PDB file of C-alpha atoms in Angstrom:
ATOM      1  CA  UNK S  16     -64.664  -3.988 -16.282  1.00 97.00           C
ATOM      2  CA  UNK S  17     -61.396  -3.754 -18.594  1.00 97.00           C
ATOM      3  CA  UNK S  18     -57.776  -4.061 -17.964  1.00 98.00           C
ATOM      4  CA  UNK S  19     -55.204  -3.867 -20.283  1.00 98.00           C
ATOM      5  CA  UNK S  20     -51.730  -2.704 -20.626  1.00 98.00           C
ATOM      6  CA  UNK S  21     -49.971  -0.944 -23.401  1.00 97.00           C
ATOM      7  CA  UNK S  22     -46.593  -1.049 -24.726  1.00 98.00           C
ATOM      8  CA  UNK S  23     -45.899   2.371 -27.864  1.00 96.00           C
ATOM      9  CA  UNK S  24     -42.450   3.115 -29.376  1.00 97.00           C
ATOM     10  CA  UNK S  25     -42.383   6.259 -31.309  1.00 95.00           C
ATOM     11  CA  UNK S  26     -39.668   7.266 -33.709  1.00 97.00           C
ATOM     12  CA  UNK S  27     -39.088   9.987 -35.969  1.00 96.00           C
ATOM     13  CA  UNK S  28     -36.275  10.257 -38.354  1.00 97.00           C
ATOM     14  CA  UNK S  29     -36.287  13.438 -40.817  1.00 94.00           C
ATOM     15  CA  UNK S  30     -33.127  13.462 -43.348  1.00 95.00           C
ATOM     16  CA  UNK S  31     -33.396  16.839 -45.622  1.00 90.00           C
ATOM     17  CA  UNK S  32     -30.890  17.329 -48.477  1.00 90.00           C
ATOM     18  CA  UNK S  33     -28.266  19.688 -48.438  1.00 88.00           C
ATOM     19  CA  UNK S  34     -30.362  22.085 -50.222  1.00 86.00           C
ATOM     20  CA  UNK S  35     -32.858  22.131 -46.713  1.00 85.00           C
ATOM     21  CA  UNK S  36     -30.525  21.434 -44.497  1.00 85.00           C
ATOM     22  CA  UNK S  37     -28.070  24.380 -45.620  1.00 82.00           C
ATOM     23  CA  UNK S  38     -30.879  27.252 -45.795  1.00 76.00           C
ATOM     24  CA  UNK S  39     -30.697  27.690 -49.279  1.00 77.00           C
ATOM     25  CA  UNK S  40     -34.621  26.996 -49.613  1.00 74.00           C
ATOM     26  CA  UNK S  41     -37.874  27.435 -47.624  1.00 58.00           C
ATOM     27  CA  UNK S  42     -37.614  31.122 -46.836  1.00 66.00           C
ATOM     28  CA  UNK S  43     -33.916  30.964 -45.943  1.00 62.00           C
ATOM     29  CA  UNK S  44     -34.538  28.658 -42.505  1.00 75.00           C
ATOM     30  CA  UNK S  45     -32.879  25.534 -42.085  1.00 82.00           C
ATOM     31  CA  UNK S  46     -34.476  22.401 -42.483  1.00 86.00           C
ATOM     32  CA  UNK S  47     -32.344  20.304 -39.687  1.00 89.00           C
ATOM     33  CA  UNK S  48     -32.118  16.523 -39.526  1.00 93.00           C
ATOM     34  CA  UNK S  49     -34.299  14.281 -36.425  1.00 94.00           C
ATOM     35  CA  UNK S  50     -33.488  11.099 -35.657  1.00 96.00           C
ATOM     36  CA  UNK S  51     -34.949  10.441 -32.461  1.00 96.00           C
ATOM     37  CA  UNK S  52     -38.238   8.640 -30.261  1.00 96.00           C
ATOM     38  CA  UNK S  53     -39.088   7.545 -27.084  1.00 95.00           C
ATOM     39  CA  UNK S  54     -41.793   4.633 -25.577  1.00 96.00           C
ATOM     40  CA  UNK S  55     -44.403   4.639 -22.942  1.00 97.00           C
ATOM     41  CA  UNK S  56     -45.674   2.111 -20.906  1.00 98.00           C
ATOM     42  CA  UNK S  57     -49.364   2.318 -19.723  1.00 98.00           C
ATOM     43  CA  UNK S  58     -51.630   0.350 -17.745  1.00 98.00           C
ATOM     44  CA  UNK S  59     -55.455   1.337 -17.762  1.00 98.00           C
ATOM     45  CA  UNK S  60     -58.277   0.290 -16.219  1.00 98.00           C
ATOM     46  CA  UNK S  61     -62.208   1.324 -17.057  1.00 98.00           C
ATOM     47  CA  UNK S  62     -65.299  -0.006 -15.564  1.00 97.00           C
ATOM     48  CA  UNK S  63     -69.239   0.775 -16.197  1.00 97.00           C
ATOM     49  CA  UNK S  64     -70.963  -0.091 -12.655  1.00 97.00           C
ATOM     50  CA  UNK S  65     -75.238   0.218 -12.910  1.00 96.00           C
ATOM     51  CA  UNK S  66     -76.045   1.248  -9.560  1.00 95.00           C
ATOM     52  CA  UNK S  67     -79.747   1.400  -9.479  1.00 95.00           C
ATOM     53  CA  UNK S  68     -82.422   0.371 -12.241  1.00 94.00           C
ATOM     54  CA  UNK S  69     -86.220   0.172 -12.704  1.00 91.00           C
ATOM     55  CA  UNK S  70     -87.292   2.081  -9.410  1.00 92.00           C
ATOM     56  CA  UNK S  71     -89.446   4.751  -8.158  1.00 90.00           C
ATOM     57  CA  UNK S  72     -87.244   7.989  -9.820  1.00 89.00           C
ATOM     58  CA  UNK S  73     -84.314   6.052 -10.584  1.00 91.00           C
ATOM     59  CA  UNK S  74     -85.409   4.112 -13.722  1.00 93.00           C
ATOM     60  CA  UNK S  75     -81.068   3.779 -14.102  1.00 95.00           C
ATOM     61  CA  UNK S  76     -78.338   5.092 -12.623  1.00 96.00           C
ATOM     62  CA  UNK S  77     -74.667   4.324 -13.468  1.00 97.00           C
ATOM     63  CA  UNK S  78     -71.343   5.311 -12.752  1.00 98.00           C
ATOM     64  CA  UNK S  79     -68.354   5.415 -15.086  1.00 98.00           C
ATOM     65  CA  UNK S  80     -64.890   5.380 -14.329  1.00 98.00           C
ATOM     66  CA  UNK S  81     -61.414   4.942 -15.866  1.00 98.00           C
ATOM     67  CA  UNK S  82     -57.544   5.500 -14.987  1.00 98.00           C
ATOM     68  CA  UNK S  83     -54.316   5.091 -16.914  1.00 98.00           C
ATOM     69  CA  UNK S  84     -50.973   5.461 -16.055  1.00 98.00           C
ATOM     70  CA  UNK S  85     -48.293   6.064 -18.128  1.00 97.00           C
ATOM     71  CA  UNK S  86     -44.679   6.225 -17.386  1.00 97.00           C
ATOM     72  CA  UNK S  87     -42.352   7.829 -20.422  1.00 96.00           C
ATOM     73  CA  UNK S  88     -38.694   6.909 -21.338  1.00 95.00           C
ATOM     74  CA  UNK S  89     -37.875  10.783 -20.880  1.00 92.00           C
ATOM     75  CA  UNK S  90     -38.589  10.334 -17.318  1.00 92.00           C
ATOM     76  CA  UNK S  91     -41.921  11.549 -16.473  1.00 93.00           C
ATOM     77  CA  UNK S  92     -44.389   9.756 -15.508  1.00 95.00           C
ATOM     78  CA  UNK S  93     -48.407  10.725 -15.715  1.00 96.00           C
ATOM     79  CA  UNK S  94     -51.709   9.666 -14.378  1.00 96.00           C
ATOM     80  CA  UNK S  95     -55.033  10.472 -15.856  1.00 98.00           C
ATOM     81  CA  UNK S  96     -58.625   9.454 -15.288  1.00 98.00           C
ATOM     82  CA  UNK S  97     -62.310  10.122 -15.511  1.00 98.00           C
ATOM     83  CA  UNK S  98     -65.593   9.989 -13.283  1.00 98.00           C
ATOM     84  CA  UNK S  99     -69.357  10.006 -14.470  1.00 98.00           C
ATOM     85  CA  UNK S 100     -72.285  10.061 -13.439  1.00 98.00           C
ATOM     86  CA  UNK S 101     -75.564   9.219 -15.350  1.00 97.00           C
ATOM     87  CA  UNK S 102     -79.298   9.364 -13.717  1.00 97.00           C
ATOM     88  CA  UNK S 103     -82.490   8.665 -15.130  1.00 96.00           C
ATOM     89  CA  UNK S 104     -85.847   9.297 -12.810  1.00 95.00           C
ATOM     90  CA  UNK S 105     -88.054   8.703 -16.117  1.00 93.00           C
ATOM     91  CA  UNK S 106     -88.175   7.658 -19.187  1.00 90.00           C
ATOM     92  CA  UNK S 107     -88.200  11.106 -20.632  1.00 94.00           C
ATOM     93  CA  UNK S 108     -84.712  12.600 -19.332  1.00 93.00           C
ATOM     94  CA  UNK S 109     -81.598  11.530 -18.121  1.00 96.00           C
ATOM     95  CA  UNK S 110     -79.271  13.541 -16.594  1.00 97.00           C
ATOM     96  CA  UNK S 111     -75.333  13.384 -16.747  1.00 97.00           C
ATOM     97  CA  UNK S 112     -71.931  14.674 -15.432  1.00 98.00           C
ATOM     98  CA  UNK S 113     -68.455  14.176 -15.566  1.00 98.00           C
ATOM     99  CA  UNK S 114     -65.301  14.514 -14.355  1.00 98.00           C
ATOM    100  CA  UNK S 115     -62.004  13.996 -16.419  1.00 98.00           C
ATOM    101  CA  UNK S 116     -57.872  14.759 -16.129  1.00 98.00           C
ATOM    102  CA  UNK S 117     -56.250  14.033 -19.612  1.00 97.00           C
ATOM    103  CA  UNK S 118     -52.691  14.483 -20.662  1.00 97.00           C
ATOM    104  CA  UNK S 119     -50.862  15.642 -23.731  1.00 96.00           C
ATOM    105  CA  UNK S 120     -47.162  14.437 -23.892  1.00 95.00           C
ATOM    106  CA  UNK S 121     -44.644  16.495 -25.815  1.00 96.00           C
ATOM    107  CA  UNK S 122     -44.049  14.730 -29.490  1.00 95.00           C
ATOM    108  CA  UNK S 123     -40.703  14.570 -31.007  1.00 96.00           C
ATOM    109  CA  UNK S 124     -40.324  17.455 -33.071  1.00 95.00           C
ATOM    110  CA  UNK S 125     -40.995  19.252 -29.731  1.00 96.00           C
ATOM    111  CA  UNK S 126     -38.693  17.410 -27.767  1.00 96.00           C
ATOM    112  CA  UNK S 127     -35.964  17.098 -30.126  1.00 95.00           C
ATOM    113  CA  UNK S 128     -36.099  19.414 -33.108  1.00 94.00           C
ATOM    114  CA  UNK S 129     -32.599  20.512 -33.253  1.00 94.00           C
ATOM    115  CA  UNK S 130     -32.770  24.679 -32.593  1.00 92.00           C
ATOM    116  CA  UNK S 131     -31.712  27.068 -35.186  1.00 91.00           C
ATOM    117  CA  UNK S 132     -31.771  30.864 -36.244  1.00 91.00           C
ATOM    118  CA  UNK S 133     -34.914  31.304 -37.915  1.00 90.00           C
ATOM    119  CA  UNK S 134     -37.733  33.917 -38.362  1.00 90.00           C
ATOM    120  CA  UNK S 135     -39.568  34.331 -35.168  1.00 92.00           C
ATOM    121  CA  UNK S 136     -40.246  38.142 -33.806  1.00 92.00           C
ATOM    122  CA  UNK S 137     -42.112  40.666 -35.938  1.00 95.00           C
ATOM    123  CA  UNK S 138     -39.950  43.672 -34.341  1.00 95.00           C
ATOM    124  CA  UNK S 139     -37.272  45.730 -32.266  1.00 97.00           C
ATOM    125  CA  UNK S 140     -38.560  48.147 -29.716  1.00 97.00           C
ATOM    126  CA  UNK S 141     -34.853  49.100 -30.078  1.00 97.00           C
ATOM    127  CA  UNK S 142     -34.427  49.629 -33.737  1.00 96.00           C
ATOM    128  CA  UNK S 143     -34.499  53.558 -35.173  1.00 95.00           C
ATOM    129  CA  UNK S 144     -32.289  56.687 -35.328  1.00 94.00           C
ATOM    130  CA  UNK S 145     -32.902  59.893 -34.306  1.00 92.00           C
ATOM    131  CA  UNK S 146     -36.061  60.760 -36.614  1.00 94.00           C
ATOM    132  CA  UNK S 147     -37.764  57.809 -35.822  1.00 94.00           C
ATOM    133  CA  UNK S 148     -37.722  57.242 -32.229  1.00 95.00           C
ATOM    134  CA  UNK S 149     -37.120  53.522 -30.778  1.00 96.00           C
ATOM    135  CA  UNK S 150     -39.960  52.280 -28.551  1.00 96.00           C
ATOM    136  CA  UNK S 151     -37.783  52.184 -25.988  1.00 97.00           C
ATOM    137  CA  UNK S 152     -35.497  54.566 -23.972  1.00 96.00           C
ATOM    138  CA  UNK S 153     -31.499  54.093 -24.344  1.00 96.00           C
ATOM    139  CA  UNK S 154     -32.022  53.048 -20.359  1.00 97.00           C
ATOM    140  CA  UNK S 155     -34.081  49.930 -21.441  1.00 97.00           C
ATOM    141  CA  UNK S 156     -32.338  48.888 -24.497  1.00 97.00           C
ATOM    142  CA  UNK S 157     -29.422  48.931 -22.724  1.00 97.00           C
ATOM    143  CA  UNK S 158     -30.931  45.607 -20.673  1.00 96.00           C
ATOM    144  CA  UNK S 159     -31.112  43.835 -24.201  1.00 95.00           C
ATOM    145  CA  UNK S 160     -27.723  44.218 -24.780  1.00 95.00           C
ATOM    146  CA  UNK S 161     -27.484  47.805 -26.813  1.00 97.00           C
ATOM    147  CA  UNK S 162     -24.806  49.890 -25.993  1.00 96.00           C
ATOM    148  CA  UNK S 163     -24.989  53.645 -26.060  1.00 96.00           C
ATOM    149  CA  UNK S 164     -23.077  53.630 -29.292  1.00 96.00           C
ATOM    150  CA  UNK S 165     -25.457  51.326 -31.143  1.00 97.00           C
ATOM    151  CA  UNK S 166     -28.520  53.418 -29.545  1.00 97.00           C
ATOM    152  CA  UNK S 167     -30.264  55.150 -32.651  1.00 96.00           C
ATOM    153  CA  UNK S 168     -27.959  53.796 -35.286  1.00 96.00           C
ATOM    154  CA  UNK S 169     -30.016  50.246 -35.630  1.00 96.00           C
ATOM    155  CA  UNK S 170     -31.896  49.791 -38.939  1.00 95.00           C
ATOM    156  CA  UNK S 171     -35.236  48.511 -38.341  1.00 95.00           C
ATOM    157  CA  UNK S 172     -36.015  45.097 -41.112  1.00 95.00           C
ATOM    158  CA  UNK S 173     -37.869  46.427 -44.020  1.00 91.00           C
ATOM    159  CA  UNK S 174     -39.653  43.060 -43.857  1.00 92.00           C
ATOM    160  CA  UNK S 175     -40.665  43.433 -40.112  1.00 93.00           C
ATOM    161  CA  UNK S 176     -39.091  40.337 -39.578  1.00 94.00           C
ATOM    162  CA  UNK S 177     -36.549  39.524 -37.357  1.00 96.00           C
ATOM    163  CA  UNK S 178     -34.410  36.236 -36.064  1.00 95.00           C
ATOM    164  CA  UNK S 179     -35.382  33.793 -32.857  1.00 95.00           C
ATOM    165  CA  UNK S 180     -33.655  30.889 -31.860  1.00 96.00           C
ATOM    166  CA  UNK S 181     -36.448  28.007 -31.954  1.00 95.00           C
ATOM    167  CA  UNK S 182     -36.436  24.301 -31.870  1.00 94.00           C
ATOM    168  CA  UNK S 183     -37.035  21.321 -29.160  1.00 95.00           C
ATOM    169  CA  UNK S 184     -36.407  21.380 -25.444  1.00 96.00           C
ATOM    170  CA  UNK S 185     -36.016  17.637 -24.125  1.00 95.00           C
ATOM    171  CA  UNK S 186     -36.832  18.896 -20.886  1.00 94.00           C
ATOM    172  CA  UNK S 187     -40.589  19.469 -21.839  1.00 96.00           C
ATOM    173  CA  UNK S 188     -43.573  17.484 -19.614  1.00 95.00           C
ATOM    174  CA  UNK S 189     -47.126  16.659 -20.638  1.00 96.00           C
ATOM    175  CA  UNK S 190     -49.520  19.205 -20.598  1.00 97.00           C
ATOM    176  CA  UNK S 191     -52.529  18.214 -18.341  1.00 97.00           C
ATOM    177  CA  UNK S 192     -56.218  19.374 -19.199  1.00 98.00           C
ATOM    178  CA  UNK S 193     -58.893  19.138 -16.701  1.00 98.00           C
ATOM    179  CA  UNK S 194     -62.611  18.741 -18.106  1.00 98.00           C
ATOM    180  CA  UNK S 195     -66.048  19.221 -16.741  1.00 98.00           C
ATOM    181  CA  UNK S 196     -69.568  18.577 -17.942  1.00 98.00           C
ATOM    182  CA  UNK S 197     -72.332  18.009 -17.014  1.00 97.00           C
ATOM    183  CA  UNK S 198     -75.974  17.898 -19.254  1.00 98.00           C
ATOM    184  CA  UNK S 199     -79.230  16.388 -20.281  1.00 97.00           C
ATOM    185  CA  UNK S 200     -80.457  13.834 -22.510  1.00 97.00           C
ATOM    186  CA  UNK S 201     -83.939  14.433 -23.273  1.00 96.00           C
ATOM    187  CA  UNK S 202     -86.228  11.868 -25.216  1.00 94.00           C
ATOM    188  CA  UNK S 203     -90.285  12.568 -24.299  1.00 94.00           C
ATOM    189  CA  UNK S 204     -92.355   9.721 -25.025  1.00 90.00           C
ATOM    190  CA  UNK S 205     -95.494  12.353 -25.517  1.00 91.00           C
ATOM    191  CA  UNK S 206     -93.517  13.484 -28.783  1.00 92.00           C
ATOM    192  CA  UNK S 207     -92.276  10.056 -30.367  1.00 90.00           C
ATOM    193  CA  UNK S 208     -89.266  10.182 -32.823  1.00 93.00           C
ATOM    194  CA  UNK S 209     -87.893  13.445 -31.469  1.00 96.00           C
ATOM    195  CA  UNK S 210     -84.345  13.758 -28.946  1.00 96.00           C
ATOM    196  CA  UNK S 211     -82.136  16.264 -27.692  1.00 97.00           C
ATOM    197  CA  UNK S 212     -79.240  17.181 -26.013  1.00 98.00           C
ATOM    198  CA  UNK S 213     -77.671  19.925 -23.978  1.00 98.00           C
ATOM    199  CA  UNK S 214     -74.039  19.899 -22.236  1.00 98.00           C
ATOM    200  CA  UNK S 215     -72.398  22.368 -20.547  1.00 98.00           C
ATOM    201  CA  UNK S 216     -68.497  22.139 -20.767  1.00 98.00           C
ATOM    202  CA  UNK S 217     -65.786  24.000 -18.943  1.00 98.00           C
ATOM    203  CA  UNK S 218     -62.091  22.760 -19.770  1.00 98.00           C
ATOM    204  CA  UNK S 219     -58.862  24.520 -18.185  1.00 98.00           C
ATOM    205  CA  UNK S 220     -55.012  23.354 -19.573  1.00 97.00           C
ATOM    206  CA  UNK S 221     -51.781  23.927 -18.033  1.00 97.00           C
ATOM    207  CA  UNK S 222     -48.413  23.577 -18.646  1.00 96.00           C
ATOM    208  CA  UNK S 223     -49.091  24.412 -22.109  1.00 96.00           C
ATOM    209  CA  UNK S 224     -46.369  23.422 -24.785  1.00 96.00           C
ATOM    210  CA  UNK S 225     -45.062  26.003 -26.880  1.00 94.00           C
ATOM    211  CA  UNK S 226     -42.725  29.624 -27.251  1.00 95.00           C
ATOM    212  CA  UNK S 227     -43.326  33.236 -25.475  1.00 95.00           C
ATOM    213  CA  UNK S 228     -42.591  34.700 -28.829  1.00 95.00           C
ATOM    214  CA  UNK S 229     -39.691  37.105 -29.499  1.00 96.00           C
ATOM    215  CA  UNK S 230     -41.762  40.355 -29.395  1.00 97.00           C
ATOM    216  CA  UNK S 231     -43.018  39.073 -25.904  1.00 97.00           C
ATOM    217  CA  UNK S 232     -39.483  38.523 -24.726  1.00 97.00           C
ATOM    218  CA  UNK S 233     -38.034  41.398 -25.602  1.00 97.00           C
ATOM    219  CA  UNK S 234     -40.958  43.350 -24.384  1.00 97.00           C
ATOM    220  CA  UNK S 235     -40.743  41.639 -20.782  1.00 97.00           C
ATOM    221  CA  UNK S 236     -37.098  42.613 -20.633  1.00 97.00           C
ATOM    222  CA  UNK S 237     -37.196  46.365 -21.249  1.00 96.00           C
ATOM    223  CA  UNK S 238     -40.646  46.619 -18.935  1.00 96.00           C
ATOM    224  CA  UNK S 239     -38.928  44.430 -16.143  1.00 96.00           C
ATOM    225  CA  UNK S 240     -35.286  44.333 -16.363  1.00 96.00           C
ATOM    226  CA  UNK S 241     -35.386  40.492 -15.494  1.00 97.00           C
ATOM    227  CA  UNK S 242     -32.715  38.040 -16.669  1.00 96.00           C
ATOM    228  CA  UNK S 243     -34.854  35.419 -17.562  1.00 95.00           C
ATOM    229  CA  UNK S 244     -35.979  37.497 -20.469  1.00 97.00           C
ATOM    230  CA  UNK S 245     -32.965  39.630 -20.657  1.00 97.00           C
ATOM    231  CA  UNK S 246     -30.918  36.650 -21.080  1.00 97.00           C
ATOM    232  CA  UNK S 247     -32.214  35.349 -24.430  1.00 97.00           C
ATOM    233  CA  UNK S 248     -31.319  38.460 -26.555  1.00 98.00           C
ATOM    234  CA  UNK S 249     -28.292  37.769 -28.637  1.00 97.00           C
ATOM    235  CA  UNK S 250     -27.263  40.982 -30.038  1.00 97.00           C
ATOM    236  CA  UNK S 251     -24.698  41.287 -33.371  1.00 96.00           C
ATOM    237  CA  UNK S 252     -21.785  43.889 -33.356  1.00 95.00           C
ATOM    238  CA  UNK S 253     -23.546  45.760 -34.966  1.00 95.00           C
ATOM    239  CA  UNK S 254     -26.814  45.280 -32.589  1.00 96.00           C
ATOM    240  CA  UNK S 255     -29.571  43.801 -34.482  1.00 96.00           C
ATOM    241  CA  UNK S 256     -31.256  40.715 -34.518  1.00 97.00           C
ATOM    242  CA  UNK S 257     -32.097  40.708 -38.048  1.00 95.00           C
ATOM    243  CA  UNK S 258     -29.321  41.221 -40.281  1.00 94.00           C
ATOM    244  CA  UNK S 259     -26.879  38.499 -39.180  1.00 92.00           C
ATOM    245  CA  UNK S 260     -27.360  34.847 -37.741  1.00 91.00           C
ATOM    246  CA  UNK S 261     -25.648  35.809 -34.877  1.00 95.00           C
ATOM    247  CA  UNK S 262     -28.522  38.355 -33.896  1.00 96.00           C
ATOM    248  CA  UNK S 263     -31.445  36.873 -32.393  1.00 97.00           C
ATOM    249  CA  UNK S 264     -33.590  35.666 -29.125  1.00 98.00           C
ATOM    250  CA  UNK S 265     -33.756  32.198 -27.758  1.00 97.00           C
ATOM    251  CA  UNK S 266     -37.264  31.263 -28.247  1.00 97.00           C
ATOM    252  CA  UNK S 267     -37.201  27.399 -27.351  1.00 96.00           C
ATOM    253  CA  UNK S 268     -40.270  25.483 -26.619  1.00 96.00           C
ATOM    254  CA  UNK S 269     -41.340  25.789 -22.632  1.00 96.00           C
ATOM    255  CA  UNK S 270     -44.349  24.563 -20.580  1.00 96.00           C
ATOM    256  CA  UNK S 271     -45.713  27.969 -19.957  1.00 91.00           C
ATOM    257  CA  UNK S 272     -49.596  29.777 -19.267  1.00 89.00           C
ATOM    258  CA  UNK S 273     -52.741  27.796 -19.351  1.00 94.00           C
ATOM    259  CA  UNK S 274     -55.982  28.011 -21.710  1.00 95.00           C
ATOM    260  CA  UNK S 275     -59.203  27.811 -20.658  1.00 97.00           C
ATOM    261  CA  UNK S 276     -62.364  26.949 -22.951  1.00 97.00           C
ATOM    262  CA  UNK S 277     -66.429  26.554 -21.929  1.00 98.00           C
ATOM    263  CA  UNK S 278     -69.328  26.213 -23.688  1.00 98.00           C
ATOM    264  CA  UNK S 279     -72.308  24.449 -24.369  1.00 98.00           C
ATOM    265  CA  UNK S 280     -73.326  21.614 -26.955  1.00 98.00           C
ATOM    266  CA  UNK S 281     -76.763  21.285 -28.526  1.00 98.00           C
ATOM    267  CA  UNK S 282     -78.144  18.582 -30.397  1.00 97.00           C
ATOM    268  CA  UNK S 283     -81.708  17.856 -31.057  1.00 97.00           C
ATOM    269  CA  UNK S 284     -83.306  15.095 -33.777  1.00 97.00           C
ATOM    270  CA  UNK S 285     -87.119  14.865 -34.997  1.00 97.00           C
ATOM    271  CA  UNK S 286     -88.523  12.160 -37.559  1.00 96.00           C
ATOM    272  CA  UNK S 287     -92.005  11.622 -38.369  1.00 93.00           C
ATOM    273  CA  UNK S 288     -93.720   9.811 -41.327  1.00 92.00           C
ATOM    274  CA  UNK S 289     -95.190  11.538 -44.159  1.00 93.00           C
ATOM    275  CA  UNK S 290     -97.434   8.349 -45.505  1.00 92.00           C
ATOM    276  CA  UNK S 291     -96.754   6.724 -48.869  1.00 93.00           C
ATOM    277  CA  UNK S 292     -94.325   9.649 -49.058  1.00 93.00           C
ATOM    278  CA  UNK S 293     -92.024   8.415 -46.526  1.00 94.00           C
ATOM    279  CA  UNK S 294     -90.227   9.364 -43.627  1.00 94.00           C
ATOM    280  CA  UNK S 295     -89.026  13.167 -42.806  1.00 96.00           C
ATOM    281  CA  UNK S 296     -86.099  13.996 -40.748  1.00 96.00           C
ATOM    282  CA  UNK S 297     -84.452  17.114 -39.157  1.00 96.00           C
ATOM    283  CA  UNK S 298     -81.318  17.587 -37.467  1.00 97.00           C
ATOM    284  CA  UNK S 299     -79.535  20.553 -35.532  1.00 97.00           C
ATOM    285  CA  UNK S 300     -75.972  20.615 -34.057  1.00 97.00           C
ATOM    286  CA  UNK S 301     -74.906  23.327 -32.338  1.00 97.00           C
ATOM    287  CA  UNK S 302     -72.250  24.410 -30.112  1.00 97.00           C
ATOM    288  CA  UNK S 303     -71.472  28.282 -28.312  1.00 98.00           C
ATOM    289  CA  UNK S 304     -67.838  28.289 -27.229  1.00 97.00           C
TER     290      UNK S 304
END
């Protein structure tokens, strides 16, 4: 059995010269200035408990389990833990499972990167003129801010490349991951100096950290007419979101969508002696994901 607590302060301080900091270099995007952290307190706990050992189809059997808590000076507070199971009727195999919840709080730059105008979308379903058609109809564009006047008289960017407003968002929580295995350890004593391993693996995050995109946000506001997406396109006088600073589309981090990942692990090892020659042995990691 452990117990322990933890105690982290994190700090990041970022000072760019004027040349950075005023756009004049890498690609024309600011380089802005952090000077910010936060701490976390944790308390944990973890424990191995051997429930059975040397009987009839239970040579072992153990459980494993663990918790920490963790409570952040940005205000949120998280719990994560873990639960396994490992059985052995024989020498020969063991079989295994487990449970876990982990946690990945937001770092600085996510938190508090200071937002700017920088490149983010890679185009403007409402950019062309009468040869070449805009994606979308007058009707939609007019959700995103285009008035009937600018309709077919915005230049597309030459460079496909147009302006987003990114940076931190001190509102952010920890994204949370949930993990499942389970597998078997297999070690035959007809077939000495050989082992393998299989494990099955399924894990599912959500709240992930991270932007929509501008091409996704402008796309959800002319199929859908909502303000949520309609609301972060910042149009210039002239319409565009490319050719001045004050065109572009709030694009801040958000907890948003969920990624799931499974596969299965392989390993398997084989050694055998070859006489006065030695030893041979052969290896093979594998994973499908």
């Amino acid at each position: 059995l452990n117990v322990g607590a933890v105690s982290r302060q994190e700090h990041l301080t970022i000072s760019p010269d004027i040349a950075n900091s005023s756009g004049d270099l890498a690609g024309g995007a600011p380089v802005l200035a952090v000077d910010n952290g936060f701490g976390v307190l944790e308390y944990f706990t973890e424990l191995r408990l051997p429930l059975i050992e040397g009987k009839a189809f239970a040579k072992s059997l153990t459980l494993d389990a663990g918790y920490r808590y963790s409570d952040y000076t940005q205000g949120f507070k998280t719990d994560t833990y873990k639960l396994g199971l490992q059985w052995a009727p024989i020498d020969d195999f063991r079989l295994r499972a487990s449970y876990q919840r982990a946690v990945r709080a937001p770092n600085i730059q996510e938190l508090y990167q200071p937002g700017s105008v920088q490149l983010d979308g890679g185009s403007d379903p409402c950019a062309g003129d009468a040869v070449n058609l805009p994606t979308f109809s007058a009707a939609q564009c007019a959700l995103m801010g285009v008035s009937a006047a600018q309709y077919l008289h915005i230049a597309p960017s030459t460079a496909g490349q147009y302006n987003g407003f990114t940076g931190g968002n001190p509102h952010l929580k920890p994204e949370k991951a949930t993990t499942v295995s389970f597998g078997l350890v297999f070690t035959p004593t007809f077939l000495r100096g050989f082992s393998a391993t299989i494990d099955y693996f399924d894990i599912k995050v959500t709240d992930l950290i991270g932007i929509y995109g501008a091409d996704f946000i402008l796309g959800k506001c002319g199929t859908t007419g909502d303000p949520k997406w309609c609301n972060a396109i910042h149009r210039s006088s002239t319409g565009s979101i490319w050719t001045s600073p004050l065109g572009f589309v709030t694009d801040l981090n958000v907890n948003s969508g969920a990624q799931r990942t499974s596969g299965v692990d392989l390993q398997a090892n084989y050694s055998f002696g070859l006489g006065k020659l030695g030893n041979l042995r052969m290896g093979l990691n594998g994973s499908y994901v």
